[in-house]
mmCIF file of C-alpha atoms and ligand atoms in Angstrom:
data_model
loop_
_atom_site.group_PDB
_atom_site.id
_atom_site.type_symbol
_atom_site.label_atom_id
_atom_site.label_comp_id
_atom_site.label_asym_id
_atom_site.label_seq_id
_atom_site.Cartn_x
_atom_site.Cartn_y
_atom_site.Cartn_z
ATOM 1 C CA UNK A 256 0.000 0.000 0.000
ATOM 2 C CA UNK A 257 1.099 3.371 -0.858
ATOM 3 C CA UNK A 258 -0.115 6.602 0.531
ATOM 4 C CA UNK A 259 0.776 10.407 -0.467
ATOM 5 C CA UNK A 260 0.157 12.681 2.827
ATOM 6 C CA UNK A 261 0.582 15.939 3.529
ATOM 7 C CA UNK A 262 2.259 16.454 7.046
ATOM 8 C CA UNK A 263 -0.482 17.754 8.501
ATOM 9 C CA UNK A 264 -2.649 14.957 7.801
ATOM 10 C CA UNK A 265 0.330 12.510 8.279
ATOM 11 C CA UNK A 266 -0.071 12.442 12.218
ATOM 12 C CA UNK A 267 -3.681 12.302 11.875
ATOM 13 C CA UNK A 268 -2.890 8.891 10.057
ATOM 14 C CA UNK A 269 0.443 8.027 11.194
ATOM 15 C CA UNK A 270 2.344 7.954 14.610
ATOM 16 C CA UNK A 271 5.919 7.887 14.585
ATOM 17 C CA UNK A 272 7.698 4.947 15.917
ATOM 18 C CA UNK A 273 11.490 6.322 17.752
ATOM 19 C CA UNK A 274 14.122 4.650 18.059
ATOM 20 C CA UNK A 275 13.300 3.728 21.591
ATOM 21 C CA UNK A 276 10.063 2.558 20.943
ATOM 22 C CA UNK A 277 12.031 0.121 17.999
ATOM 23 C CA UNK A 278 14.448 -1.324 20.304
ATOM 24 C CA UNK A 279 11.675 -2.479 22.472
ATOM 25 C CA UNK A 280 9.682 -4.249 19.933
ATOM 26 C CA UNK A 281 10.731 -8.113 19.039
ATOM 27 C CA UNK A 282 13.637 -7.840 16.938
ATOM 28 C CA UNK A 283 12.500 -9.903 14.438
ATOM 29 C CA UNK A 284 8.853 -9.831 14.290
ATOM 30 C CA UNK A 285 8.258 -6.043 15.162
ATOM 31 C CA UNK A 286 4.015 -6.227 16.332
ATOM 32 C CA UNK A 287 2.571 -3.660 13.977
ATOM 33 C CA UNK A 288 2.810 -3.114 10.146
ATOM 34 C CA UNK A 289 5.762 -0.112 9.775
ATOM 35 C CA UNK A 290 6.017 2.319 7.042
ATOM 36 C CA UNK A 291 8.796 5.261 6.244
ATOM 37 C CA UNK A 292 8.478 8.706 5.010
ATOM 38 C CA UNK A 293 10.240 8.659 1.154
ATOM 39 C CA UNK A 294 11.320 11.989 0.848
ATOM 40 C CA UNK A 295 12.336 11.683 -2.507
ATOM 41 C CA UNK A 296 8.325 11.303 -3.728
ATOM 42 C CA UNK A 297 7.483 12.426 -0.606
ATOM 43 C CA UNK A 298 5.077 9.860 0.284
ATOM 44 C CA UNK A 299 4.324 7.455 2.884
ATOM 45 C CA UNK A 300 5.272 3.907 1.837
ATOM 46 C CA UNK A 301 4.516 0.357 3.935
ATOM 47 C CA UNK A 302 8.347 -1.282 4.487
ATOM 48 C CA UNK A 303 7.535 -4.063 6.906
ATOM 49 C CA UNK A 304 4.355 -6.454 7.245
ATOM 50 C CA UNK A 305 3.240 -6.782 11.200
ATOM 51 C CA UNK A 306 5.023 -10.306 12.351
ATOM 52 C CA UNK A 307 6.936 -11.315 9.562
ATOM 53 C CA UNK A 308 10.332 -11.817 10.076
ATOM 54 C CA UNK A 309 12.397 -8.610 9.896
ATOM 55 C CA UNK A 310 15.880 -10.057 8.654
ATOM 56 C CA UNK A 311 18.981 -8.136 9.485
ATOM 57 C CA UNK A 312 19.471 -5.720 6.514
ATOM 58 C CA UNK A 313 15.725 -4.651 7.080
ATOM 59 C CA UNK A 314 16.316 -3.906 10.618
ATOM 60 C CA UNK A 315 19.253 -1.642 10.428
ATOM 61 C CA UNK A 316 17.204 0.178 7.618
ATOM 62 C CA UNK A 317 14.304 0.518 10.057
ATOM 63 C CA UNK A 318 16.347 1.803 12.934
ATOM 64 C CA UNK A 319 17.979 4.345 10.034
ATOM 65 C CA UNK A 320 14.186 5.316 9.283
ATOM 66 C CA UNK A 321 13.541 6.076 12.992
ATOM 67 C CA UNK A 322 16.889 7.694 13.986
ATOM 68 C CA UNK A 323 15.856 10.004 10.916
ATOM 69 C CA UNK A 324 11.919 10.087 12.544
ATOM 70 C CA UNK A 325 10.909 9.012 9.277
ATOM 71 C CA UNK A 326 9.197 5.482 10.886
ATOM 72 C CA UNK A 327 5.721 5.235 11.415
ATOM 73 C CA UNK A 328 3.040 3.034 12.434
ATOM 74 C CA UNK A 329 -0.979 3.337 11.621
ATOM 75 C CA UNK A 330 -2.733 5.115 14.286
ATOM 76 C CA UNK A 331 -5.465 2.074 13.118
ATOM 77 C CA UNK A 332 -3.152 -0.424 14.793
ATOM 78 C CA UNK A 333 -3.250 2.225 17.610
ATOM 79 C CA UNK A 334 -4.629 -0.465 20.046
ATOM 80 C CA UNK A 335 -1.621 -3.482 19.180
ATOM 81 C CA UNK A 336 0.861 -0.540 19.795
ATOM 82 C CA UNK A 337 -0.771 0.305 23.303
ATOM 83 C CA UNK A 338 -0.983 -3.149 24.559
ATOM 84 C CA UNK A 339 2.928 -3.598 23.659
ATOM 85 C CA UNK A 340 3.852 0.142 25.494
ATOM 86 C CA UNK A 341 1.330 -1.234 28.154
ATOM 87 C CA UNK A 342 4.114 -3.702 28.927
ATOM 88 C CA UNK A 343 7.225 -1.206 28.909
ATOM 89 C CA UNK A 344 4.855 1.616 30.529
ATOM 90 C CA UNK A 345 8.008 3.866 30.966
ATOM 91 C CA UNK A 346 8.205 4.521 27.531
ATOM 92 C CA UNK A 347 5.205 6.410 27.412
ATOM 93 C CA UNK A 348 7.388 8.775 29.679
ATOM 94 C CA UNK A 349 9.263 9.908 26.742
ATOM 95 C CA UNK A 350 7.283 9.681 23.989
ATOM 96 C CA UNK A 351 6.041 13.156 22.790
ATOM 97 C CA UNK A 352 3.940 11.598 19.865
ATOM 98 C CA UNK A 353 1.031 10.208 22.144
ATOM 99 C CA UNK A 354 -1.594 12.100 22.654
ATOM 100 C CA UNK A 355 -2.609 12.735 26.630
ATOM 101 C CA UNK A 356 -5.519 10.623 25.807
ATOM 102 C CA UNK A 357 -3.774 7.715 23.867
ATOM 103 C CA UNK A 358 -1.591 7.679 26.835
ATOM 104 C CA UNK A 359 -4.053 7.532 29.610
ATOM 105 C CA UNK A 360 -5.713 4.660 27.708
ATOM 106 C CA UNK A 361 -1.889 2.825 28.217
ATOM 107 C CA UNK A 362 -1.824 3.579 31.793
ATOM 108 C CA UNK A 363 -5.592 1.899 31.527
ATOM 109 C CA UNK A 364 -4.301 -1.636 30.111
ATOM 110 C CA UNK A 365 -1.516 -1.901 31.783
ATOM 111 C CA UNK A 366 -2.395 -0.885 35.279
ATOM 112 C CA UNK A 367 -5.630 -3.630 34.726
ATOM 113 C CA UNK A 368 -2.762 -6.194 33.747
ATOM 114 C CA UNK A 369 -0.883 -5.390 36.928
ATOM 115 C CA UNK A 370 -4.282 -5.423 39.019
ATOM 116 C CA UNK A 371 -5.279 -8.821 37.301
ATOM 117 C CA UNK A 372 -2.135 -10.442 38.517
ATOM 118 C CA UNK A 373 -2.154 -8.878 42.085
ATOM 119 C CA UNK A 374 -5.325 -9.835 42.493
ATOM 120 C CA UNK A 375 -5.288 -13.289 41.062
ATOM 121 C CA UNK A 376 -1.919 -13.505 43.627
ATOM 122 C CA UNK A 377 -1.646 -10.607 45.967
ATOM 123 C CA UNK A 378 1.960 -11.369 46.462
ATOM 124 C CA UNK A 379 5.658 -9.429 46.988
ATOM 125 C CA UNK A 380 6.529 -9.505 43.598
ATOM 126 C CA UNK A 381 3.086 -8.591 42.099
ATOM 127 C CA UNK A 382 2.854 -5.748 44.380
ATOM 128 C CA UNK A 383 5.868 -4.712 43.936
ATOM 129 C CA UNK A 384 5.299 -4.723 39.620
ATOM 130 C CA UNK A 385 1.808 -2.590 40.908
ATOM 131 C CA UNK A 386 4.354 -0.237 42.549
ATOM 132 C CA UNK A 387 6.718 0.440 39.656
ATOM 133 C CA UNK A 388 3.929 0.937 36.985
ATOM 134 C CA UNK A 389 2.266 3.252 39.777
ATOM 135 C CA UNK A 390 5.480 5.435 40.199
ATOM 136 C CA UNK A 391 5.451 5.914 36.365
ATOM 137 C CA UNK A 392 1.795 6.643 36.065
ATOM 138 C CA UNK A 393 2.374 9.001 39.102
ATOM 139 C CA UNK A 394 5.937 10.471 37.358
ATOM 140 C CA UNK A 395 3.964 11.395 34.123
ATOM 141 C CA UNK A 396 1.350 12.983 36.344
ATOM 142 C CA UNK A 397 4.091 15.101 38.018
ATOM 143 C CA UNK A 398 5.479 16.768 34.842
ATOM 144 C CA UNK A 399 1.834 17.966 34.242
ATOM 145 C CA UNK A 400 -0.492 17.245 36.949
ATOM 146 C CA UNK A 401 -3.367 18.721 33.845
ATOM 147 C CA UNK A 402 -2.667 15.399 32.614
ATOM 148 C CA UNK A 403 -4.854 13.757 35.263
ATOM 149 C CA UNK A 404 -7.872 15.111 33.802
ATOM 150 C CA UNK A 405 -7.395 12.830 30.739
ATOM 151 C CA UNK A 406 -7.332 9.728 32.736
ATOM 152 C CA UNK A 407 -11.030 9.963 33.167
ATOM 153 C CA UNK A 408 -11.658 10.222 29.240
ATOM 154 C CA UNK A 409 -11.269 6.392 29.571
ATOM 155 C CA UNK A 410 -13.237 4.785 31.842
ATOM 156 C CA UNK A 411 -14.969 1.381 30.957
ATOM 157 C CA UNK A 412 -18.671 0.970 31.740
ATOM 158 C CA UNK A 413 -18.225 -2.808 31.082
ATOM 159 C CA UNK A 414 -17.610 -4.329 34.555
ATOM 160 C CA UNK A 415 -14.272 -6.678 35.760
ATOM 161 C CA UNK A 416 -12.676 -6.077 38.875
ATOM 162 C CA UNK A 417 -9.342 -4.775 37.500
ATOM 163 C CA UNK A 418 -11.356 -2.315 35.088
ATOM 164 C CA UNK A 419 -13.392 -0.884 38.604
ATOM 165 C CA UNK A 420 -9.908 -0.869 40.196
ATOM 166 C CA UNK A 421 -8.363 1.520 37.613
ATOM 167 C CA UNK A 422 -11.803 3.640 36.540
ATOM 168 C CA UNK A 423 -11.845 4.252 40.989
ATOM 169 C CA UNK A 424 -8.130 5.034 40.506
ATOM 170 C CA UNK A 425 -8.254 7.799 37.851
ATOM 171 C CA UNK A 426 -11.361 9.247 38.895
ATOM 172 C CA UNK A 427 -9.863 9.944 42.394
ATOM 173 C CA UNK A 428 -6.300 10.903 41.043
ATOM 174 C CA UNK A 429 -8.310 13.721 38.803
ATOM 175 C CA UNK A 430 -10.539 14.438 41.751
ATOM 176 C CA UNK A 431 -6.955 14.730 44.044
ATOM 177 C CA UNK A 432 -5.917 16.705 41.184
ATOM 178 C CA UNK A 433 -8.125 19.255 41.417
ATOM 179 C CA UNK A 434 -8.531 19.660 45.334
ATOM 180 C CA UNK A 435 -4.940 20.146 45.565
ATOM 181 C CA UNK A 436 -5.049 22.945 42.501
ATOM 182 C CA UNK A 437 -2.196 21.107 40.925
ATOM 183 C CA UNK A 438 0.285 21.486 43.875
ATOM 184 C CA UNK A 439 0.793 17.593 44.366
ATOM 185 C CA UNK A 440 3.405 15.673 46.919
ATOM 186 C CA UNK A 441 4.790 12.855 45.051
ATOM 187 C CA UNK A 442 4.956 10.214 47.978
ATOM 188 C CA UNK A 443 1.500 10.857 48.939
ATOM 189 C CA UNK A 444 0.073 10.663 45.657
ATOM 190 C CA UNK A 445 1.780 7.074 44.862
ATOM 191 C CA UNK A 446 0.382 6.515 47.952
ATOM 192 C CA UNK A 447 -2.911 7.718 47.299
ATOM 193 C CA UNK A 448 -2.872 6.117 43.567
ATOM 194 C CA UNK A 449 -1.937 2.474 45.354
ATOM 195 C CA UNK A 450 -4.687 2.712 47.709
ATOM 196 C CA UNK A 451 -7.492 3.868 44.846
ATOM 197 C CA UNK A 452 -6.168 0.801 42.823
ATOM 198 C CA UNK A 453 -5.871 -1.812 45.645
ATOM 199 C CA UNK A 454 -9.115 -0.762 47.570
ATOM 200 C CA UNK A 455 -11.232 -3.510 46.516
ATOM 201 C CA UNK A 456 -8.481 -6.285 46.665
ATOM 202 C CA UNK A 457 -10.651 -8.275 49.011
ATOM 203 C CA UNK A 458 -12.854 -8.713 46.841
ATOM 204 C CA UNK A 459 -10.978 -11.123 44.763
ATOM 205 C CA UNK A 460 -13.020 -13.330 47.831
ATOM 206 C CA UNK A 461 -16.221 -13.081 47.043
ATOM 207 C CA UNK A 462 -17.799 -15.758 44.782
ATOM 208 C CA UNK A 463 -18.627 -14.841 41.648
ATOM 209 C CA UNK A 464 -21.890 -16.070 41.440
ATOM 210 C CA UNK A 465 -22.861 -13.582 44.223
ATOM 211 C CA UNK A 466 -21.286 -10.863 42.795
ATOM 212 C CA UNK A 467 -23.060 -11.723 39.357
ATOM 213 C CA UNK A 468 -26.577 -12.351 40.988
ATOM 214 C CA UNK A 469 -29.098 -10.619 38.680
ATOM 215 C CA UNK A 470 -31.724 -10.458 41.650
ATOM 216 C CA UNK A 471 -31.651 -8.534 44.990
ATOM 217 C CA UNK A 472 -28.926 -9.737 47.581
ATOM 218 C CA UNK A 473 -29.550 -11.641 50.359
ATOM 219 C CA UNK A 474 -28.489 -10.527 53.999
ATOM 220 C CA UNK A 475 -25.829 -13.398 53.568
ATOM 221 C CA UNK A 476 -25.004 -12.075 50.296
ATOM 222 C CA UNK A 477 -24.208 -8.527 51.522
ATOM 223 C CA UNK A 478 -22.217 -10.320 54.613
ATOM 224 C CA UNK A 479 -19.776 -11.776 52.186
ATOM 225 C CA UNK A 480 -19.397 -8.718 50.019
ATOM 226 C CA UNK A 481 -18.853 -6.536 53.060
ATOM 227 C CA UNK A 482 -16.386 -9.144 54.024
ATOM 228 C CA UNK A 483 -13.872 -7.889 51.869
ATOM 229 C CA UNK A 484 -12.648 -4.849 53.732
ATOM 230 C CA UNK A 485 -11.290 -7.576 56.607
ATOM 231 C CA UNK A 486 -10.117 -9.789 53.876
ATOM 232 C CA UNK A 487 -8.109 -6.723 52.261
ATOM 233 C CA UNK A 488 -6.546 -5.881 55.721
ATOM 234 C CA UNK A 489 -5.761 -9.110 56.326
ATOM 235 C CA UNK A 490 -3.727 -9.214 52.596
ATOM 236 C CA UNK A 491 -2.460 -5.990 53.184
ATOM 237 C CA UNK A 492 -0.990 -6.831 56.778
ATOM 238 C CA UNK A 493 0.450 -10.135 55.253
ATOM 239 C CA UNK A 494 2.104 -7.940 52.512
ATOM 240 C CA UNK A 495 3.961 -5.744 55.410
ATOM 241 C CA UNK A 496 2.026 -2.856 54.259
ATOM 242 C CA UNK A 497 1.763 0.089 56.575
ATOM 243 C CA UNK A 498 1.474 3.330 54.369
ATOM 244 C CA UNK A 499 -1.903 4.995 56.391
ATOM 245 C CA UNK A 500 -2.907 6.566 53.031
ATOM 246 C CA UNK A 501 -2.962 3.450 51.343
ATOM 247 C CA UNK A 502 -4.815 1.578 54.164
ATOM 248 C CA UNK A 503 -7.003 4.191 54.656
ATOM 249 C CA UNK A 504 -8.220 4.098 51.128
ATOM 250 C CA UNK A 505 -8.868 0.887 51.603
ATOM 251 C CA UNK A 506 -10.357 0.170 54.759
ATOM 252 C CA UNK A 507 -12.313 3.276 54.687
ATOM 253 C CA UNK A 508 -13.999 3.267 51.271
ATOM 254 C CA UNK A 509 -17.078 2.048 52.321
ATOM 255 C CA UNK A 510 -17.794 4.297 55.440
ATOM 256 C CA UNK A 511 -19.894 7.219 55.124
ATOM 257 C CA UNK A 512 -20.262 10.848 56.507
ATOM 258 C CA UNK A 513 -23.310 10.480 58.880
ATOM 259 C CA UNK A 514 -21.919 6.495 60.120
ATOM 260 C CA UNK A 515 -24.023 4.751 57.959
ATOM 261 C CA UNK A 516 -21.104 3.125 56.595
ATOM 262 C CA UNK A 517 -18.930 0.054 57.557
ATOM 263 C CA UNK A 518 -17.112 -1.627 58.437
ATOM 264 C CA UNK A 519 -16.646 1.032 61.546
ATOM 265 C CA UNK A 520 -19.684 3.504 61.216
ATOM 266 C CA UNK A 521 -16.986 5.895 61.251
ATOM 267 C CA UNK A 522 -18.426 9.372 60.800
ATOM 268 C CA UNK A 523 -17.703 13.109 60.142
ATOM 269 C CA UNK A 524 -14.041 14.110 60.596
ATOM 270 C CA UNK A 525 -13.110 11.047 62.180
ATOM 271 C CA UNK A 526 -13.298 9.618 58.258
ATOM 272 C CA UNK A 527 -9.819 11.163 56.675
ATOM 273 C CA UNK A 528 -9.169 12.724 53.253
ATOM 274 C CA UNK A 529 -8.513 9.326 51.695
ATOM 275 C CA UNK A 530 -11.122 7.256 52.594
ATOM 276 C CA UNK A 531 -13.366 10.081 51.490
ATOM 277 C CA UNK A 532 -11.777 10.456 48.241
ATOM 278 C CA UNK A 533 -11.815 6.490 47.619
ATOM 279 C CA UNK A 534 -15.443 6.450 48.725
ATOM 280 C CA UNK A 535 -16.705 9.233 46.398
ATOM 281 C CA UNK A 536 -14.523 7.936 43.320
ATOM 282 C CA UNK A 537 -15.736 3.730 44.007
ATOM 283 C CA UNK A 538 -19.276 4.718 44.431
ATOM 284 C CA UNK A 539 -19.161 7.072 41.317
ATOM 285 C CA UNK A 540 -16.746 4.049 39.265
ATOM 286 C CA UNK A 541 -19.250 1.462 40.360
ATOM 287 C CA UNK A 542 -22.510 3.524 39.372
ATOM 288 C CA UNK A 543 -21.176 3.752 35.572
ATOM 289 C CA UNK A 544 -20.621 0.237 35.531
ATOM 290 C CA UNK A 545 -23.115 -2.448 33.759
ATOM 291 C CA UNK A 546 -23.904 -4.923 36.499
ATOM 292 C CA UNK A 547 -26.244 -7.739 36.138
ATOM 293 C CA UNK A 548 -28.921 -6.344 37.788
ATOM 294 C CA UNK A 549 -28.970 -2.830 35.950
ATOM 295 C CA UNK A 550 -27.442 -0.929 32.963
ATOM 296 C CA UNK A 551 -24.434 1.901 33.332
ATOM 297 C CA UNK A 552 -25.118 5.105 34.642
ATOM 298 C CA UNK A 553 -23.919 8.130 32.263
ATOM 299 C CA UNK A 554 -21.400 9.657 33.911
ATOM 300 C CA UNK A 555 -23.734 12.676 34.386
ATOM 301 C CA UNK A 556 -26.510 11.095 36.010
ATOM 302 C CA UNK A 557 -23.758 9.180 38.167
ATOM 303 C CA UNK A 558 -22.351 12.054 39.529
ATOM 304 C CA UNK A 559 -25.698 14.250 40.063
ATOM 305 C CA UNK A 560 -26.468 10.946 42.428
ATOM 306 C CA UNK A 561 -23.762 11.240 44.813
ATOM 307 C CA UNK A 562 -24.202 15.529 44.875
ATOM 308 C CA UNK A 563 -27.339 14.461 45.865
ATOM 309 C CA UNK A 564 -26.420 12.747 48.904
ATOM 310 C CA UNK A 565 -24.990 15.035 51.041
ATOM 311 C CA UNK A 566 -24.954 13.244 54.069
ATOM 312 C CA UNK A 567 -22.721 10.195 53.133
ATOM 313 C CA UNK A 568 -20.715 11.958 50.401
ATOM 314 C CA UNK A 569 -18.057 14.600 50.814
ATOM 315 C CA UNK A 570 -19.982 17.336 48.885
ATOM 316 C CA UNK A 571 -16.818 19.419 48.360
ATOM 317 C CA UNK A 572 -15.909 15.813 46.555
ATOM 318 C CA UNK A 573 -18.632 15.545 44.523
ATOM 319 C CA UNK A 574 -19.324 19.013 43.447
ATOM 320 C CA UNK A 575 -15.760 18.762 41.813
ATOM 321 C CA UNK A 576 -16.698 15.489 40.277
ATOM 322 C CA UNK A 577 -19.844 16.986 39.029
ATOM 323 C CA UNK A 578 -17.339 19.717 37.734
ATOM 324 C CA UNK A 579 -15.160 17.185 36.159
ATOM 325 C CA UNK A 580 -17.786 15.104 34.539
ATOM 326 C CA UNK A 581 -19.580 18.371 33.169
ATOM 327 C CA UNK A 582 -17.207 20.822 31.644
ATOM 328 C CA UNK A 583 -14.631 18.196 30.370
ATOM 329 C CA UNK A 584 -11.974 17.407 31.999
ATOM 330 C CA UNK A 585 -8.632 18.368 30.943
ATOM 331 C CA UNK A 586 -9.879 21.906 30.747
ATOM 332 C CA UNK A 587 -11.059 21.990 34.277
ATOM 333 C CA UNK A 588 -8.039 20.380 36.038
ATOM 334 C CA UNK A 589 -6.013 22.870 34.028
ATOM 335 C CA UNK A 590 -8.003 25.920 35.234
ATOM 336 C CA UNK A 591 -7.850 24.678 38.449
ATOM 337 C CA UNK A 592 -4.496 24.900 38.752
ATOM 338 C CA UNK A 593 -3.797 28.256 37.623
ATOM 339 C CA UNK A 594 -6.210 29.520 40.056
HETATM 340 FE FE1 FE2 B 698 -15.401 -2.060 48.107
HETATM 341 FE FE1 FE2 B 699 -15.030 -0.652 44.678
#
């Protein structure tokens, strides 16, 4: 296939593949179908087929092409390029050609591949891999805390436990975002962004078929999904975890404002920052999620549910969501900041 572009619609077709991003595919069977910029006819031209064998002359021409920035891949195959950054996440750190959204959908995969394996085995060295990949998610955030506000252009209505994990996540980080004006502290918001993600790790204990029960629960239903705020202490005390904005995120999502909460009834002030934060951003990810006894929410109608409840929500929290959710989000974070 052979394509003549002009270079402004080039990147609306084409993203450039640098020479990082090269060394970090397979050497010989590069994932996605890579084409160079022929100055000479000035055209776009396809020089490699995805997964066939790249022999040795054709890969030192395609790491000529991308030392030039003349290498490109189709912004189609967009989704087999994110799933390969997803695992070498701090690439995305230093690539300028992604778009804030493309990136936060990166940060979306990979953190549910992380979550899926903590979960599955909430051990050392998966928590640890939950760690590093939350460092660089909190790194890029750091450079330009506005960034945050893209992270909630991706949520997933469809519901898995690693996908509510990550939409309660980003959701809170924006919310955090925006509370803060911008002015974040790095340790507490790795912190913060490990407790968001891990906060419904005991949940991983609840049978399925309760959790997927298309009629009303039964009292010994809702004791086994309330349950998992123990079990996640338990796991969290077994990992050696002590951070209190981690913990509090997750032993204190499910408490509300006027103590009709648990597993505590905590109330008013005695229920911190955190567990506020976690609360407002898991009721708000779990209310735009298809479940099997009712459809998704729209984000609007989500969020104008929680403003209306006063009395168990943080309403600074959920005005700011309603803010978020509204006025579109990068914009708002932004202007926040520069207050
Ligand atoms: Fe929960
Ligand atoms: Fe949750």
């Amino acid at each position: 296939m052979t394509d003549t572009t002009s270079t402004d619609s080039m990147s609306e077709v084409y993203l450039q593949i640098s020479s990082n991003i090269l060394e970090s595919f397979p050497k010989f069977r590069p994932p996605v179908d890579m084409y160079y910029f022929d100055e000479n006819v000035a055209q776009v031209k396809k020089y490699h087929e995805a997964a066939a064998r790249l022999g040795k002359d054709k890969q030192e021409q395609v790491s000529a092409f991308a030392e030039d920035g003349v290498l490109f891949l189709l912004r189609d195959d967009y989704r087999v390029y994110a799933k390969h950054l997803s695992k070498k996440l701090g690439l995305v750190l230093t690539e300028d050609d992604l778009s804030a959204f493309e990136v936060a959908e990166i940060f979306f995969i990979a953190l549910c591949d992380r979550m899926e394996d903590f979960i599955a085995q909430p051990t050392e060295p998966a928590f640890k891999a939950l760690i590093k990949d939350i460092s660089i998610l909190v790194e890029y955030m750091w450079i330009d805390p506005c960034r945050a506000g893209h992270f909630t252009e991706t949520l997933h209505t469809e519901y898995s436990l690693p996908a509510h994990s990550v939409n309660t996540m980003f959701v809170g980080l924006a919310l955090f975002t925006m509370v803060l004006k911008g002015k974040l502290d790095r340790a507490a918001l790795v912190s913060l962004a490990l407790g968001l993600i891990m906060h419904d790790m005991g949940m991983a204990n609840v049978p399925p078929f309760i959790l997927n029960k298309p009629t009303k629960f039964l009292r010994s239903d809702r004791d086994s999904v309330e349950n998992h705020i123990e079990v996640a202490g338990k796991k969290l005390k077994r990992l050696g975890v002590t951070d209190t904005i981690l913990k509090q995120c997750v032993i204190m999502h499910h408490e509300r404002l006027d103590g009709s909460g648990y597993p505590m009834r905590l109330s008013g002030k005695d229920l911190s920052m955190p567990g506020r934060l976690c609360a407002v951003a898991d009721a708000f990810s779990a209310l735009i999620a298809e479940r099997p006894q009712r459809g998704p929410r729209d984000f609007k109608q989500a969020a104008l549910v929680l403003i209306k409840d006063p009395k168990r929500y943080d309403p600074t929290l959920t005005k700011l969501l309603a803010v978020l959710v509204t006025d579109g989000v990068a914009s708002v974070v932004c202007e926040v900041e520069s207050d």
